[in-house]
One Martini backbone bead per residue (centre of mass of N, CA, C, O) as a GRO file, in nm:
protein
  310
    1MET     BB    1  -2.154  -5.123  -1.695
    2ASP     BB    2  -1.842  -5.196  -1.724
    3LEU     BB    3  -1.519  -5.176  -1.593
    4ASN     BB    4  -1.381  -5.047  -1.846
    5SER     BB    5  -1.577  -4.803  -1.867
    6LYS     BB    6  -1.532  -4.684  -1.590
    7VAL     BB    7  -1.225  -4.638  -1.628
    8SER     BB    8  -1.245  -4.460  -1.880
    9ALA     BB    9  -1.420  -4.234  -1.752
   10LYS     BB   10  -1.223  -4.166  -1.528
   11GLN     BB   11  -0.984  -4.087  -1.712
   12ARG     BB   12  -1.130  -3.862  -1.860
   13LEU     BB   13  -1.184  -3.692  -1.614
   14ASN     BB   14  -0.890  -3.652  -1.513
   15VAL     BB   15  -0.794  -3.509  -1.782
   16ALA     BB   16  -0.994  -3.283  -1.775
   17TRP     BB   17  -0.901  -3.172  -1.483
   18VAL     BB   18  -0.610  -3.114  -1.576
   19GLN     BB   19  -0.679  -2.908  -1.796
   20ILE     BB   20  -0.838  -2.710  -1.623
   21LYS     BB   21  -0.603  -2.657  -1.422
   22ASN     BB   22  -0.398  -2.552  -1.636
   23ASP     BB   23  -0.642  -2.334  -1.748
   24ARG     BB   24  -0.753  -2.156  -1.504
   25LEU     BB   25  -0.718  -1.862  -1.634
   26PHE     BB   26  -0.914  -1.897  -1.874
   27TYR     BB   27  -1.158  -1.971  -1.705
   28LEU     BB   28  -1.162  -1.707  -1.547
   29MET     BB   29  -1.201  -1.519  -1.793
   30LEU     BB   30  -1.477  -1.681  -1.877
   31SER     BB   31  -1.686  -1.641  -1.629
   32PRO     BB   32  -1.853  -1.392  -1.694
   33ALA     BB   33  -1.993  -1.534  -1.942
   34ILE     BB   34  -2.110  -1.768  -1.787
   35VAL     BB   35  -2.286  -1.592  -1.597
   36TYR     BB   36  -2.449  -1.455  -1.815
   37PHE     BB   37  -2.581  -1.709  -1.945
   38LEU     BB   38  -2.713  -1.829  -1.687
   39VAL     BB   39  -2.891  -1.570  -1.620
   40PHE     BB   40  -3.002  -1.478  -1.930
   41CYS     BB   41  -3.050  -1.784  -2.067
   42TYR     BB   42  -3.113  -2.033  -1.851
   43TYR     BB   43  -3.300  -1.929  -1.632
   44PRO     BB   44  -3.550  -1.837  -1.818
   45ILE     BB   45  -3.630  -2.135  -1.892
   46ILE     BB   46  -3.768  -2.193  -1.625
   47GLU     BB   47  -3.969  -1.938  -1.648
   48ALA     BB   48  -4.144  -2.047  -1.906
   49ARG     BB   49  -4.400  -2.143  -1.751
   50LEU     BB   50  -4.564  -1.870  -1.768
   51ALA     BB   51  -4.699  -1.944  -2.044
   52PHE     BB   52  -4.907  -2.156  -1.857
   53GLU     BB   53  -4.976  -1.897  -1.694
   54ASP     BB   54  -5.112  -1.679  -1.447
   55PHE     BB   55  -4.995  -1.400  -1.341
   56ARG     BB   56  -4.911  -1.308  -1.000
   57PHE     BB   57  -4.809  -1.087  -0.751
   58ILE     BB   58  -5.023  -1.218  -0.575
   59GLY     BB   59  -4.970  -1.515  -0.531
   60ALA     BB   60  -5.046  -1.789  -0.710
   61ASN     BB   61  -5.026  -1.927  -0.996
   62GLN     BB   62  -5.228  -2.009  -1.281
   63TRP     BB   63  -5.317  -2.277  -1.456
   64VAL     BB   64  -5.380  -2.263  -1.838
   65GLY     BB   65  -5.192  -2.363  -2.057
   66LEU     BB   66  -5.282  -2.265  -2.396
   67LYS     BB   67  -5.416  -1.985  -2.385
   68HIS     BB   68  -5.188  -1.777  -2.491
   69PHE     BB   69  -5.149  -1.919  -2.760
   70TYR     BB   70  -5.438  -1.863  -2.870
   71GLU     BB   71  -5.415  -1.559  -2.844
   72LEU     BB   72  -5.178  -1.523  -3.024
   73PHE     BB   73  -5.315  -1.639  -3.309
   74ASP     BB   74  -5.562  -1.422  -3.278
   75SER     BB   75  -5.365  -1.190  -3.309
   76GLN     BB   76  -5.298  -0.924  -3.519
   77ALA     BB   77  -5.042  -0.804  -3.382
   78PHE     BB   78  -4.872  -1.059  -3.389
   79ILE     BB   79  -4.882  -1.117  -3.693
   80ARG     BB   80  -4.745  -0.853  -3.767
   81VAL     BB   81  -4.471  -0.882  -3.608
   82LEU     BB   82  -4.396  -1.141  -3.753
   83ILE     BB   83  -4.379  -1.042  -4.039
   84ASN     BB   84  -4.163  -0.821  -3.980
   85THR     BB   85  -3.953  -1.013  -3.876
   86LEU     BB   86  -3.915  -1.186  -4.127
   87ILE     BB   87  -3.844  -0.973  -4.326
   88ILE     BB   88  -3.602  -0.836  -4.183
   89SER     BB   89  -3.432  -1.098  -4.156
   90THR     BB   90  -3.431  -1.176  -4.463
   91MET     BB   91  -3.286  -0.911  -4.553
   92LYS     BB   92  -3.023  -0.953  -4.382
   93ILE     BB   93  -2.944  -1.218  -4.501
   94VAL     BB   94  -2.936  -1.150  -4.805
   95PHE     BB   95  -2.773  -0.852  -4.782
   96TYR     BB   96  -2.559  -0.902  -4.544
   97PHE     BB   97  -2.410  -1.181  -4.531
   98PRO     BB   98  -2.205  -1.143  -4.788
   99VAL     BB   99  -2.034  -0.899  -4.708
  100PRO     BB  100  -1.795  -1.016  -4.519
  101ILE     BB  101  -1.697  -1.211  -4.743
  102ILE     BB  102  -1.623  -1.001  -4.962
  103LEU     BB  103  -1.427  -0.825  -4.773
  104SER     BB  104  -1.229  -1.052  -4.708
  105LEU     BB  105  -1.140  -1.106  -4.997
  106LEU     BB  106  -1.030  -0.816  -5.049
  107ILE     BB  107  -0.829  -0.811  -4.817
  108ASN     BB  108  -0.667  -1.059  -4.916
  109GLU     BB  109  -0.562  -0.895  -5.179
  110LEU     BB  110  -0.397  -0.730  -5.015
  111ARG     BB  111  -0.035  -0.638  -4.997
  112THR     BB  112  -0.051  -0.398  -4.801
  113THR     BB  113  -0.017  -0.412  -4.477
  114TRP     BB  114  -0.092  -0.127  -4.355
  115PHE     BB  115  -0.361  -0.099  -4.526
  116ARG     BB  116  -0.501  -0.348  -4.419
  117LYS     BB  117  -0.491  -0.261  -4.109
  118TYR     BB  118  -0.655   0.002  -4.150
  119ILE     BB  119  -0.912  -0.114  -4.271
  120GLN     BB  120  -0.987  -0.294  -4.041
  121SER     BB  121  -1.013  -0.080  -3.817
  122VAL     BB  122  -1.225   0.090  -3.942
  123MET     BB  123  -1.443  -0.149  -3.992
  124TYR     BB  124  -1.463  -0.243  -3.657
  125LEU     BB  125  -1.540   0.019  -3.481
  126PRO     BB  126  -1.863   0.032  -3.493
  127HIS     BB  127  -1.916  -0.214  -3.303
  128PHE     BB  128  -1.851  -0.018  -3.029
  129LEU     BB  129  -2.116   0.097  -3.082
  130SER     BB  130  -2.412   0.200  -2.992
  131TRP     BB  131  -2.736   0.231  -3.093
  132VAL     BB  132  -2.777   0.513  -2.974
  133VAL     BB  133  -2.546   0.646  -3.137
  134ILE     BB  134  -2.619   0.554  -3.417
  135ALA     BB  135  -2.904   0.673  -3.425
  136GLY     BB  136  -2.815   0.971  -3.383
  137VAL     BB  137  -2.641   0.988  -3.639
  138PHE     BB  138  -2.875   0.905  -3.858
  139ILE     BB  139  -3.075   1.119  -3.779
  140THR     BB  140  -2.896   1.354  -3.866
  141ILE     BB  141  -2.811   1.268  -4.156
  142LEU     BB  142  -3.148   1.207  -4.236
  143SER     BB  143  -3.249   1.477  -4.214
  144PRO     BB  144  -3.473   1.671  -4.406
  145SER     BB  145  -3.366   1.955  -4.308
  146SER     BB  146  -3.019   1.917  -4.205
  147GLY     BB  147  -2.890   1.695  -4.337
  148ALA     BB  148  -2.660   1.572  -4.549
  149VAL     BB  149  -2.846   1.442  -4.751
  150ALA     BB  150  -3.033   1.686  -4.802
  151GLU     BB  151  -2.809   1.881  -4.898
  152ILE     BB  152  -2.734   1.713  -5.143
  153ALA     BB  153  -3.015   1.713  -5.277
  154LYS     BB  154  -3.039   2.022  -5.309
  155THR     BB  155  -2.783   2.066  -5.492
  156MET     BB  156  -2.934   1.867  -5.712
  157GLY     BB  157  -3.258   1.936  -5.719
  158LEU     BB  158  -3.382   1.774  -5.479
  159LYS     BB  159  -3.597   1.603  -5.274
  160PRO     BB  160  -3.611   1.551  -4.958
  161THR     BB  161  -3.602   1.256  -4.751
  162ALA     BB  162  -3.782   1.073  -4.502
  163PHE     BB  163  -3.656   0.799  -4.412
  164LEU     BB  164  -3.746   0.748  -4.096
  165THR     BB  165  -4.073   0.797  -4.196
  166ASP     BB  166  -4.052   0.586  -4.430
  167GLN     BB  167  -4.190   0.280  -4.501
  168SER     BB  168  -4.010   0.217  -4.771
  169TRP     BB  169  -3.714   0.267  -4.613
  170ILE     BB  170  -3.667   0.162  -4.314
  171ARG     BB  171  -3.569  -0.128  -4.375
  172TRP     BB  172  -3.316  -0.036  -4.527
  173ILE     BB  173  -3.193   0.109  -4.290
  174LEU     BB  174  -3.148  -0.137  -4.114
  175VAL     BB  175  -2.952  -0.275  -4.309
  176LEU     BB  176  -2.745  -0.056  -4.338
  177THR     BB  177  -2.665  -0.016  -4.045
  178GLU     BB  178  -2.591  -0.311  -3.989
  179MET     BB  179  -2.362  -0.304  -4.198
  180TRP     BB  180  -2.197  -0.073  -4.074
  181ARG     BB  181  -2.151  -0.204  -3.791
  182SER     BB  182  -2.089  -0.546  -3.855
  183SER     BB  183  -1.915  -0.621  -4.102
  184GLY     BB  184  -1.623  -0.573  -3.988
  185TRP     BB  185  -1.641  -0.783  -3.757
  186ASP     BB  186  -1.717  -1.034  -3.938
  187THR     BB  187  -1.462  -1.017  -4.115
  188MET     BB  188  -1.256  -1.117  -3.912
  189LEU     BB  189  -1.336  -1.411  -3.910
  190TYR     BB  190  -1.259  -1.468  -4.215
  191VAL     BB  191  -0.965  -1.366  -4.193
  192ALA     BB  192  -0.878  -1.592  -4.001
  193ALA     BB  193  -0.943  -1.823  -4.191
  194LEU     BB  194  -0.750  -1.745  -4.411
  195LEU     BB  195  -0.480  -1.768  -4.244
  196ALA     BB  196  -0.514  -2.090  -4.228
  197ILE     BB  197  -0.419  -2.116  -4.514
  198ASN     BB  198  -0.211  -2.295  -4.708
  199PRO     BB  199   0.034  -2.135  -4.903
  200SER     BB  200   0.095  -2.394  -5.088
  201LEU     BB  201  -0.159  -2.379  -5.264
  202TYR     BB  202  -0.089  -2.113  -5.411
  203GLU     BB  203   0.180  -2.204  -5.523
  204ALA     BB  204   0.067  -2.436  -5.694
  205ALA     BB  205  -0.121  -2.270  -5.857
  206LYS     BB  206   0.092  -2.087  -5.995
  207ILE     BB  207   0.243  -2.318  -6.137
  208ASP     BB  208  -0.035  -2.395  -6.300
  209GLY     BB  209  -0.147  -2.083  -6.382
  210ALA     BB  210  -0.311  -1.939  -6.170
  211GLY     BB  211  -0.497  -1.697  -6.091
  212ARG     BB  212  -0.654  -1.503  -5.857
  213VAL     BB  213  -0.944  -1.584  -5.932
  214ARG     BB  214  -0.894  -1.899  -5.928
  215GLN     BB  215  -0.785  -1.907  -5.641
  216MET     BB  216  -1.044  -1.809  -5.507
  217LEU     BB  217  -1.243  -2.029  -5.625
  218HIS     BB  218  -1.039  -2.304  -5.558
  219ILE     BB  219  -0.947  -2.208  -5.251
  220THR     BB  220  -1.066  -1.992  -5.067
  221LEU     BB  221  -1.371  -2.078  -5.066
  222PRO     BB  222  -1.351  -2.369  -4.988
  223GLU     BB  223  -1.192  -2.303  -4.710
  224LEU     BB  224  -1.443  -2.110  -4.611
  225LYS     BB  225  -1.696  -2.291  -4.597
  226PRO     BB  226  -1.718  -2.381  -4.297
  227THR     BB  227  -1.750  -2.101  -4.179
  228ILE     BB  228  -2.001  -2.009  -4.329
  229ILE     BB  229  -2.190  -2.235  -4.228
  230ILE     BB  230  -2.165  -2.177  -3.920
  231VAL     BB  231  -2.263  -1.884  -3.930
  232PHE     BB  232  -2.534  -1.927  -4.069
  233ILE     BB  233  -2.659  -2.105  -3.857
  234LEU     BB  234  -2.622  -1.894  -3.618
  235ASN     BB  235  -2.799  -1.673  -3.759
  236LEU     BB  236  -3.066  -1.852  -3.756
  237GLY     BB  237  -3.096  -1.843  -3.445
  238PHE     BB  238  -3.142  -1.501  -3.488
  239PHE     BB  239  -3.391  -1.459  -3.676
  240MET     BB  240  -3.617  -1.370  -3.456
  241ASN     BB  241  -3.489  -1.090  -3.359
  242ALA     BB  242  -3.390  -0.832  -3.563
  243GLY     BB  243  -3.311  -0.612  -3.350
  244PHE     BB  244  -3.390  -0.438  -3.084
  245ASP     BB  245  -3.195  -0.190  -3.048
  246GLN     BB  246  -3.232  -0.076  -3.335
  247VAL     BB  247  -3.539  -0.056  -3.349
  248PHE     BB  248  -3.593   0.111  -3.090
  249ASN     BB  249  -3.406   0.364  -3.187
  250LEU     BB  250  -3.573   0.395  -3.497
  251MET     BB  251  -3.841   0.427  -3.384
  252ASN     BB  252  -4.173   0.540  -3.482
  253ASP     BB  253  -4.500   0.624  -3.542
  254SER     BB  254  -4.480   0.603  -3.859
  255VAL     BB  255  -4.311   0.290  -3.853
  256ILE     BB  256  -4.431   0.073  -3.642
  257SER     BB  257  -4.587  -0.113  -3.851
  258THR     BB  258  -4.311  -0.204  -4.008
  259ILE     BB  259  -4.087  -0.257  -3.736
  260ASP     BB  260  -4.245  -0.426  -3.549
  261ILE     BB  261  -4.132  -0.666  -3.328
  262LEU     BB  262  -4.116  -0.906  -3.104
  263ASP     BB  263  -3.941  -0.766  -2.896
  264THR     BB  264  -4.102  -0.496  -2.881
  265TYR     BB  265  -4.361  -0.640  -2.811
  266VAL     BB  266  -4.269  -0.761  -2.544
  267TYR     BB  267  -4.185  -0.507  -2.405
  268ARG     BB  268  -4.464  -0.367  -2.409
  269ILE     BB  269  -4.649  -0.603  -2.283
  270GLY     BB  270  -4.458  -0.676  -2.032
  271LEU     BB  271  -4.339  -0.388  -1.911
  272LEU     BB  272  -4.578  -0.186  -1.970
  273ASN     BB  273  -4.854  -0.383  -1.948
  274GLY     BB  274  -4.803  -0.657  -1.758
  275GLU     BB  275  -4.803  -0.917  -1.961
  276VAL     BB  276  -4.628  -1.173  -1.877
  277SER     BB  277  -4.739  -1.432  -2.004
  278TYR     BB  278  -4.778  -1.342  -2.296
  279ALA     BB  279  -4.482  -1.263  -2.337
  280THR     BB  280  -4.364  -1.546  -2.283
  281ALA     BB  281  -4.506  -1.693  -2.517
  282VAL     BB  282  -4.356  -1.529  -2.730
  283GLY     BB  283  -4.064  -1.601  -2.639
  284LEU     BB  284  -4.103  -1.910  -2.671
  285PHE     BB  285  -4.174  -1.914  -2.961
  286LYS     BB  286  -3.910  -1.786  -3.066
  287GLY     BB  287  -3.715  -2.009  -2.942
  288VAL     BB  288  -3.825  -2.251  -3.094
  289ILE     BB  289  -3.779  -2.153  -3.384
  290GLY     BB  290  -3.472  -2.112  -3.353
  291LEU     BB  291  -3.407  -2.407  -3.283
  292ALA     BB  292  -3.527  -2.526  -3.540
  293LEU     BB  293  -3.344  -2.382  -3.740
  294ILE     BB  294  -3.068  -2.492  -3.642
  295MET     BB  295  -3.137  -2.799  -3.675
  296ALA     BB  296  -3.217  -2.793  -3.974
  297SER     BB  297  -2.953  -2.674  -4.087
  298HIS     BB  298  -2.756  -2.869  -3.989
  299PHE     BB  299  -2.874  -3.132  -4.121
  300ILE     BB  300  -2.874  -3.035  -4.410
  301LEU     BB  301  -2.567  -2.946  -4.428
  302LYS     BB  302  -2.450  -3.217  -4.338
  303LYS     BB  303  -2.571  -3.372  -4.593
  304LYS     BB  304  -2.477  -3.174  -4.832
  305ALA     BB  305  -2.173  -3.052  -4.709
  306GLY     BB  306  -2.054  -3.205  -4.437
  307LYS     BB  307  -2.136  -2.938  -4.252
  308GLY     BB  308  -2.158  -2.821  -3.909
  309VAL     BB  309  -2.164  -2.762  -3.579
  310TRP     BB  310  -2.114  -3.103  -3.506
   0.00000   0.00000   0.00000
């Protein structure tokens, strides 16, 4: 490294330090989030070595290499929960991901300000409810004996369906409840991106005789494309999660074989059964697949659409 490079690096460091000092209040506000990610996301990476060891409560752990990964892929239970995770995550990507985009486009077309704000507030409020509360609400609503849906079915002369214990329905219930809880919050992300579009583009389109549909197709969607790509890539990073809180609270013995996912499997074998090393191997496998999906989608979209995460 030559002298000019050293000076340049030092100057950049000084500029960065001055910016951090000027924005110290913002960094102070950010510190709880930084601590959270350091403790719960980065520190566990160090402990991922347990996947290659036999964990012992007393004494040193014994190195066993890939033993737990061999057991992993020989386990029918693991294959089952892996397939469930892939199915549920795919259903959420296909059926849920477009919903916030569509809702943001519809909200953008509203011209009454107070009504638009009211709709936005009503839509994103469910995001602040925990899955414990949401599960309780939907268990009550979908109860085959006294739920609101069952009562409506009875008045129409139909037989009530036990949605939460029916294996053919339970995955759709997961998608619909996720849509009800999160679509409003995710919509705000796209609405914020829409507000950044230059109004002169719409004015020029109106002068050229373009209607609202053509403005949406040729201005709104292209301007929204970078945000859609970034959100899609980030969602793929969570593809192997499938929603532990949601599944855990809506799971029961009748549907466990259908919606048991990797996270609930790790919880059961790691915390309840005490198989810490085996559970760590499952978690490490899930993390590696998530990282691979983010990297692959980033480079593919970067090449095809010219936009990625970085």
